[in-house]
Amino acid sequence: SGTRLSAKACMMIAKDLGLRYLPALLKPMLKAIVVDLDHTLYRGVLGEDGIEKIEVSKAYLSFQKQLKDFANQGFFICIASKNEKQDVEKLLDQRKDFLIKKEDFSLICASWEEKSSMIEKIADFLNIHVDSILFIDDNIGEILSVLAKYPDIHVIQASENPQITNTILANYPGLMKLSIQKED
């Protein structure tokens, strides 16, 4: 390319331009991020391990902080989880080490119904189309089930390593706001 920049610097610039800036200029903005809980927001299974035994590493806290930052930018943050709702609310109230709290979520859908039904409830509640939702879940079966009903939804499969999920979320097209308005 004839530039004085290193190949690594060119890759970083291309990634930022292609994944963040150009989509922010040319594509519609996403409006909501819907997350699963077990092995996505923390390590463990709430219904089996209980509130005290689920693990929250620095990487999971970083993921929670990033979600909270998106909420502060005006994105709706919601939960779609196959857990008992009272257990989820108790978890968010009792775990003082969580950076994200119950009040940071626009809607909590926790039940044993299909996640596609939860996504539908969230979209109806927020009065948005499903194509402006990003769904994050560790279970590929749940992701495929949601995609079967809503092929236009955006998805991220949460990695066992939450730092990888963090990196994907930070660079996901449609989540960069060039300016934040009052209504946000």
PDB file of C-alpha atoms in Angstrom:
ATOM      1  CA  SER A   1       0.000   0.000   0.000  1.00  0.00           C
ATOM      2  CA  GLY A   2       3.032   2.255   0.177  1.00  0.00           C
ATOM      3  CA  THR A   3       2.233   3.335   3.725  1.00  0.00           C
ATOM      4  CA  ARG A   4       4.744   3.713   6.514  1.00  0.00           C
ATOM      5  CA  LEU A   5       2.394   1.877   8.853  1.00  0.00           C
ATOM      6  CA  SER A   6       3.208  -1.669   9.857  1.00  0.00           C
ATOM      7  CA  ALA A   7       1.064  -4.575   8.667  1.00  0.00           C
ATOM      8  CA  LYS A   8      -0.290  -4.876  12.226  1.00  0.00           C
ATOM      9  CA  ALA A   9      -1.309  -1.198  12.290  1.00  0.00           C
ATOM     10  CA  CYS A  10      -2.982  -1.541   8.867  1.00  0.00           C
ATOM     11  CA  MET A  11      -4.961  -4.546  10.148  1.00  0.00           C
ATOM     12  CA  MET A  12      -6.083  -2.638  13.260  1.00  0.00           C
ATOM     13  CA  ILE A  13      -7.191   0.354  11.183  1.00  0.00           C
ATOM     14  CA  ALA A  14      -9.000  -1.885   8.674  1.00  0.00           C
ATOM     15  CA  LYS A  15     -10.775  -3.713  11.521  1.00  0.00           C
ATOM     16  CA  ASP A  16     -11.907  -0.462  13.132  1.00  0.00           C
ATOM     17  CA  LEU A  17     -13.048   1.020   9.826  1.00  0.00           C
ATOM     18  CA  GLY A  18     -14.785  -2.115   8.568  1.00  0.00           C
ATOM     19  CA  LEU A  19     -16.410  -3.291  11.776  1.00  0.00           C
ATOM     20  CA  ARG A  20     -17.118  -0.071  13.635  1.00  0.00           C
ATOM     21  CA  TYR A  21     -16.909   3.237  11.742  1.00  0.00           C
ATOM     22  CA  LEU A  22     -18.329   2.319   8.329  1.00  0.00           C
ATOM     23  CA  PRO A  23     -21.302   0.393   9.805  1.00  0.00           C
ATOM     24  CA  ALA A  24     -21.930   3.357  12.141  1.00  0.00           C
ATOM     25  CA  LEU A  25     -22.101   5.641   9.100  1.00  0.00           C
ATOM     26  CA  LEU A  26     -23.886   3.375   6.624  1.00  0.00           C
ATOM     27  CA  LYS A  27     -26.041   0.829   8.458  1.00  0.00           C
ATOM     28  CA  PRO A  28     -28.953   1.100  10.888  1.00  0.00           C
ATOM     29  CA  MET A  29     -27.929   1.052  14.523  1.00  0.00           C
ATOM     30  CA  LEU A  30     -28.766  -1.928  16.693  1.00  0.00           C
ATOM     31  CA  LYS A  31     -31.059  -1.002  19.583  1.00  0.00           C
ATOM     32  CA  ALA A  32     -30.964  -3.897  22.034  1.00  0.00           C
ATOM     33  CA  ILE A  33     -28.589  -6.518  23.385  1.00  0.00           C
ATOM     34  CA  VAL A  34     -30.236  -9.642  24.814  1.00  0.00           C
ATOM     35  CA  VAL A  35     -28.022 -11.898  26.922  1.00  0.00           C
ATOM     36  CA  ASP A  36     -28.319 -15.353  28.365  1.00  0.00           C
ATOM     37  CA  LEU A  37     -27.053 -15.821  31.918  1.00  0.00           C
ATOM     38  CA  ASP A  38     -25.496 -19.260  32.529  1.00  0.00           C
ATOM     39  CA  HIS A  39     -21.986 -19.452  31.010  1.00  0.00           C
ATOM     40  CA  THR A  40     -22.550 -16.086  29.330  1.00  0.00           C
ATOM     41  CA  LEU A  41     -22.799 -13.438  32.076  1.00  0.00           C
ATOM     42  CA  TYR A  42     -20.932 -15.681  34.544  1.00  0.00           C
ATOM     43  CA  ARG A  43     -19.503 -19.217  34.753  1.00  0.00           C
ATOM     44  CA  GLY A  44     -21.921 -21.774  36.146  1.00  0.00           C
ATOM     45  CA  VAL A  45     -25.568 -22.765  36.109  1.00  0.00           C
ATOM     46  CA  LEU A  46     -27.758 -20.774  38.479  1.00  0.00           C
ATOM     47  CA  GLY A  47     -30.383 -23.502  38.945  1.00  0.00           C
ATOM     48  CA  GLU A  48     -27.784 -26.157  39.752  1.00  0.00           C
ATOM     49  CA  ASP A  49     -24.922 -24.268  41.411  1.00  0.00           C
ATOM     50  CA  GLY A  50     -26.926 -21.687  43.323  1.00  0.00           C
ATOM     51  CA  ILE A  51     -26.304 -17.975  43.719  1.00  0.00           C
ATOM     52  CA  GLU A  52     -23.147 -18.252  45.821  1.00  0.00           C
ATOM     53  CA  LYS A  53     -21.344 -20.889  43.734  1.00  0.00           C
ATOM     54  CA  ILE A  54     -21.441 -19.274  40.319  1.00  0.00           C
ATOM     55  CA  GLU A  55     -18.081 -17.775  39.349  1.00  0.00           C
ATOM     56  CA  VAL A  56     -17.411 -14.224  38.173  1.00  0.00           C
ATOM     57  CA  SER A  57     -13.850 -13.830  36.887  1.00  0.00           C
ATOM     58  CA  LYS A  58     -12.239 -10.549  35.798  1.00  0.00           C
ATOM     59  CA  ALA A  59     -13.123 -11.388  32.188  1.00  0.00           C
ATOM     60  CA  TYR A  60     -16.813 -11.872  33.074  1.00  0.00           C
ATOM     61  CA  LEU A  61     -16.727  -8.597  35.024  1.00  0.00           C
ATOM     62  CA  SER A  62     -15.244  -6.920  31.965  1.00  0.00           C
ATOM     63  CA  PHE A  63     -18.112  -8.317  29.876  1.00  0.00           C
ATOM     64  CA  GLN A  64     -20.640  -7.022  32.446  1.00  0.00           C
ATOM     65  CA  LYS A  65     -18.954  -3.602  32.424  1.00  0.00           C
ATOM     66  CA  GLN A  66     -19.159  -3.483  28.635  1.00  0.00           C
ATOM     67  CA  LEU A  67     -22.902  -4.288  28.776  1.00  0.00           C
ATOM     68  CA  LYS A  68     -23.377  -1.577  31.394  1.00  0.00           C
ATOM     69  CA  ASP A  69     -21.485   0.892  29.153  1.00  0.00           C
ATOM     70  CA  PHE A  70     -23.795   0.020  26.255  1.00  0.00           C
ATOM     71  CA  ALA A  71     -26.791   0.623  28.541  1.00  0.00           C
ATOM     72  CA  ASN A  72     -25.356   4.043  29.431  1.00  0.00           C
ATOM     73  CA  GLN A  73     -25.086   4.828  25.698  1.00  0.00           C
ATOM     74  CA  GLY A  74     -28.811   4.186  25.273  1.00  0.00           C
ATOM     75  CA  PHE A  75     -28.928   0.538  24.192  1.00  0.00           C
ATOM     76  CA  PHE A  76     -31.588  -1.648  25.764  1.00  0.00           C
ATOM     77  CA  ILE A  77     -29.998  -4.517  27.712  1.00  0.00           C
ATOM     78  CA  CYS A  78     -32.298  -7.492  28.348  1.00  0.00           C
ATOM     79  CA  ILE A  79     -32.088 -11.042  29.662  1.00  0.00           C
ATOM     80  CA  ALA A  80     -33.457 -14.170  27.986  1.00  0.00           C
ATOM     81  CA  SER A  81     -32.666 -17.086  30.284  1.00  0.00           C
ATOM     82  CA  LYS A  82     -34.010 -20.517  31.074  1.00  0.00           C
ATOM     83  CA  ASN A  83     -34.066 -20.030  34.835  1.00  0.00           C
ATOM     84  CA  GLU A  84     -36.674 -19.230  37.456  1.00  0.00           C
ATOM     85  CA  LYS A  85     -37.369 -15.485  37.398  1.00  0.00           C
ATOM     86  CA  GLN A  86     -37.226 -15.132  41.192  1.00  0.00           C
ATOM     87  CA  ASP A  87     -33.791 -16.841  41.209  1.00  0.00           C
ATOM     88  CA  VAL A  88     -32.519 -14.413  38.553  1.00  0.00           C
ATOM     89  CA  GLU A  89     -33.819 -11.383  40.439  1.00  0.00           C
ATOM     90  CA  LYS A  90     -32.374 -12.691  43.699  1.00  0.00           C
ATOM     91  CA  LEU A  91     -29.014 -13.252  41.957  1.00  0.00           C
ATOM     92  CA  LEU A  92     -28.916  -9.702  40.616  1.00  0.00           C
ATOM     93  CA  ASP A  93     -29.911  -8.290  44.010  1.00  0.00           C
ATOM     94  CA  GLN A  94     -27.613 -10.408  46.193  1.00  0.00           C
ATOM     95  CA  ARG A  95     -24.354 -10.696  44.247  1.00  0.00           C
ATOM     96  CA  LYS A  96     -22.464  -7.573  45.280  1.00  0.00           C
ATOM     97  CA  ASP A  97     -19.506  -8.524  43.048  1.00  0.00           C
ATOM     98  CA  PHE A  98     -21.611  -8.152  39.870  1.00  0.00           C
ATOM     99  CA  LEU A  99     -21.012  -4.875  38.039  1.00  0.00           C
ATOM    100  CA  ILE A 100     -24.354  -5.104  36.262  1.00  0.00           C
ATOM    101  CA  LYS A 101     -27.457  -4.818  38.431  1.00  0.00           C
ATOM    102  CA  LYS A 102     -31.171  -5.495  38.004  1.00  0.00           C
ATOM    103  CA  GLU A 103     -31.913  -1.854  37.200  1.00  0.00           C
ATOM    104  CA  ASP A 104     -29.491  -1.951  34.241  1.00  0.00           C
ATOM    105  CA  PHE A 105     -31.831  -4.338  32.393  1.00  0.00           C
ATOM    106  CA  SER A 106     -34.796  -3.019  30.445  1.00  0.00           C
ATOM    107  CA  LEU A 107     -36.560  -6.391  30.658  1.00  0.00           C
ATOM    108  CA  ILE A 108     -35.803  -9.724  32.296  1.00  0.00           C
ATOM    109  CA  CYS A 109     -37.361 -12.757  30.611  1.00  0.00           C
ATOM    110  CA  ALA A 110     -36.572 -15.798  32.722  1.00  0.00           C
ATOM    111  CA  SER A 111     -38.701 -18.907  32.306  1.00  0.00           C
ATOM    112  CA  TRP A 112     -38.619 -22.340  30.706  1.00  0.00           C
ATOM    113  CA  GLU A 113     -40.284 -21.303  27.458  1.00  0.00           C
ATOM    114  CA  GLU A 114     -38.425 -21.182  24.138  1.00  0.00           C
ATOM    115  CA  LYS A 115     -35.911 -18.369  23.830  1.00  0.00           C
ATOM    116  CA  SER A 116     -37.501 -17.364  20.531  1.00  0.00           C
ATOM    117  CA  SER A 117     -40.691 -16.612  22.504  1.00  0.00           C
ATOM    118  CA  MET A 118     -38.658 -14.573  24.978  1.00  0.00           C
ATOM    119  CA  ILE A 119     -37.089 -12.626  22.093  1.00  0.00           C
ATOM    120  CA  GLU A 120     -40.577 -11.958  20.714  1.00  0.00           C
ATOM    121  CA  LYS A 121     -41.730 -10.635  24.111  1.00  0.00           C
ATOM    122  CA  ILE A 122     -38.659  -8.415  24.371  1.00  0.00           C
ATOM    123  CA  ALA A 123     -39.151  -6.995  20.854  1.00  0.00           C
ATOM    124  CA  ASP A 124     -42.845  -6.333  21.574  1.00  0.00           C
ATOM    125  CA  PHE A 125     -42.067  -4.724  24.938  1.00  0.00           C
ATOM    126  CA  LEU A 126     -39.376  -2.471  23.437  1.00  0.00           C
ATOM    127  CA  ASN A 127     -41.483  -1.846  20.319  1.00  0.00           C
ATOM    128  CA  ILE A 128     -38.588  -2.659  17.993  1.00  0.00           C
ATOM    129  CA  HIS A 129     -38.062  -5.104  15.134  1.00  0.00           C
ATOM    130  CA  VAL A 130     -36.051  -8.244  15.831  1.00  0.00           C
ATOM    131  CA  ASP A 131     -33.455  -7.202  13.222  1.00  0.00           C
ATOM    132  CA  SER A 132     -32.260  -4.479  15.623  1.00  0.00           C
ATOM    133  CA  ILE A 133     -31.530  -6.994  18.409  1.00  0.00           C
ATOM    134  CA  LEU A 134     -28.206  -8.673  19.165  1.00  0.00           C
ATOM    135  CA  PHE A 135     -28.682 -12.009  20.988  1.00  0.00           C
ATOM    136  CA  ILE A 136     -25.755 -13.477  22.965  1.00  0.00           C
ATOM    137  CA  ASP A 137     -25.928 -17.078  24.205  1.00  0.00           C
ATOM    138  CA  ASP A 138     -23.380 -19.818  24.839  1.00  0.00           C
ATOM    139  CA  ASN A 139     -25.680 -22.592  23.590  1.00  0.00           C
ATOM    140  CA  ILE A 140     -25.548 -23.059  19.810  1.00  0.00           C
ATOM    141  CA  GLY A 141     -28.848 -24.969  19.949  1.00  0.00           C
ATOM    142  CA  GLU A 142     -30.604 -21.946  21.458  1.00  0.00           C
ATOM    143  CA  ILE A 143     -29.009 -19.658  18.876  1.00  0.00           C
ATOM    144  CA  LEU A 144     -30.086 -21.888  15.983  1.00  0.00           C
ATOM    145  CA  SER A 145     -33.604 -22.150  17.421  1.00  0.00           C
ATOM    146  CA  VAL A 146     -33.887 -18.358  17.591  1.00  0.00           C
ATOM    147  CA  LEU A 147     -32.392 -17.980  14.097  1.00  0.00           C
ATOM    148  CA  ALA A 148     -34.912 -20.498  12.719  1.00  0.00           C
ATOM    149  CA  LYS A 149     -37.770 -18.250  13.842  1.00  0.00           C
ATOM    150  CA  TYR A 150     -35.998 -14.902  13.357  1.00  0.00           C
ATOM    151  CA  PRO A 151     -33.369 -15.152  10.595  1.00  0.00           C
ATOM    152  CA  ASP A 152     -32.761 -11.374  10.721  1.00  0.00           C
ATOM    153  CA  ILE A 153     -31.655 -11.312  14.374  1.00  0.00           C
ATOM    154  CA  HIS A 154     -27.974 -10.679  15.086  1.00  0.00           C
ATOM    155  CA  VAL A 155     -26.212 -13.314  17.198  1.00  0.00           C
ATOM    156  CA  ILE A 156     -22.971 -13.953  19.030  1.00  0.00           C
ATOM    157  CA  GLN A 157     -22.152 -17.357  20.457  1.00  0.00           C
ATOM    158  CA  ALA A 158     -20.555 -16.679  23.836  1.00  0.00           C
ATOM    159  CA  SER A 159     -17.189 -18.368  24.144  1.00  0.00           C
ATOM    160  CA  GLU A 160     -15.965 -20.386  27.120  1.00  0.00           C
ATOM    161  CA  ASN A 161     -13.404 -17.610  27.365  1.00  0.00           C
ATOM    162  CA  PRO A 162     -15.415 -14.457  28.147  1.00  0.00           C
ATOM    163  CA  GLN A 163     -12.551 -12.284  26.904  1.00  0.00           C
ATOM    164  CA  ILE A 164     -13.206 -13.578  23.380  1.00  0.00           C
ATOM    165  CA  THR A 165     -16.907 -12.730  23.746  1.00  0.00           C
ATOM    166  CA  ASN A 166     -15.863  -9.271  24.978  1.00  0.00           C
ATOM    167  CA  THR A 167     -13.700  -8.676  21.926  1.00  0.00           C
ATOM    168  CA  ILE A 168     -16.445  -9.793  19.542  1.00  0.00           C
ATOM    169  CA  LEU A 169     -19.007  -7.567  21.292  1.00  0.00           C
ATOM    170  CA  ALA A 170     -16.668  -4.555  21.277  1.00  0.00           C
ATOM    171  CA  ASN A 171     -16.211  -4.884  17.507  1.00  0.00           C
ATOM    172  CA  TYR A 172     -19.711  -5.950  16.511  1.00  0.00           C
ATOM    173  CA  PRO A 173     -21.059  -3.849  13.603  1.00  0.00           C
ATOM    174  CA  GLY A 174     -23.972  -1.612  14.531  1.00  0.00           C
ATOM    175  CA  LEU A 175     -22.990  -0.963  18.151  1.00  0.00           C
ATOM    176  CA  MET A 176     -20.784   2.083  17.685  1.00  0.00           C
ATOM    177  CA  LYS A 177     -22.517   5.411  18.198  1.00  0.00           C
ATOM    178  CA  LEU A 178     -20.720   8.363  16.664  1.00  0.00           C
ATOM    179  CA  SER A 179     -22.633  10.679  18.985  1.00  0.00           C
ATOM    180  CA  ILE A 180     -24.909  10.186  21.951  1.00  0.00           C
ATOM    181  CA  GLN A 181     -28.126  12.207  22.004  1.00  0.00           C
ATOM    182  CA  LYS A 182     -30.314  13.228  24.959  1.00  0.00           C
ATOM    183  CA  GLU A 183     -32.897  10.608  24.071  1.00  0.00           C
ATOM    184  CA  ASP A 184     -30.227   7.911  24.307  1.00  0.00           C
TER     185      ASP A 184
END
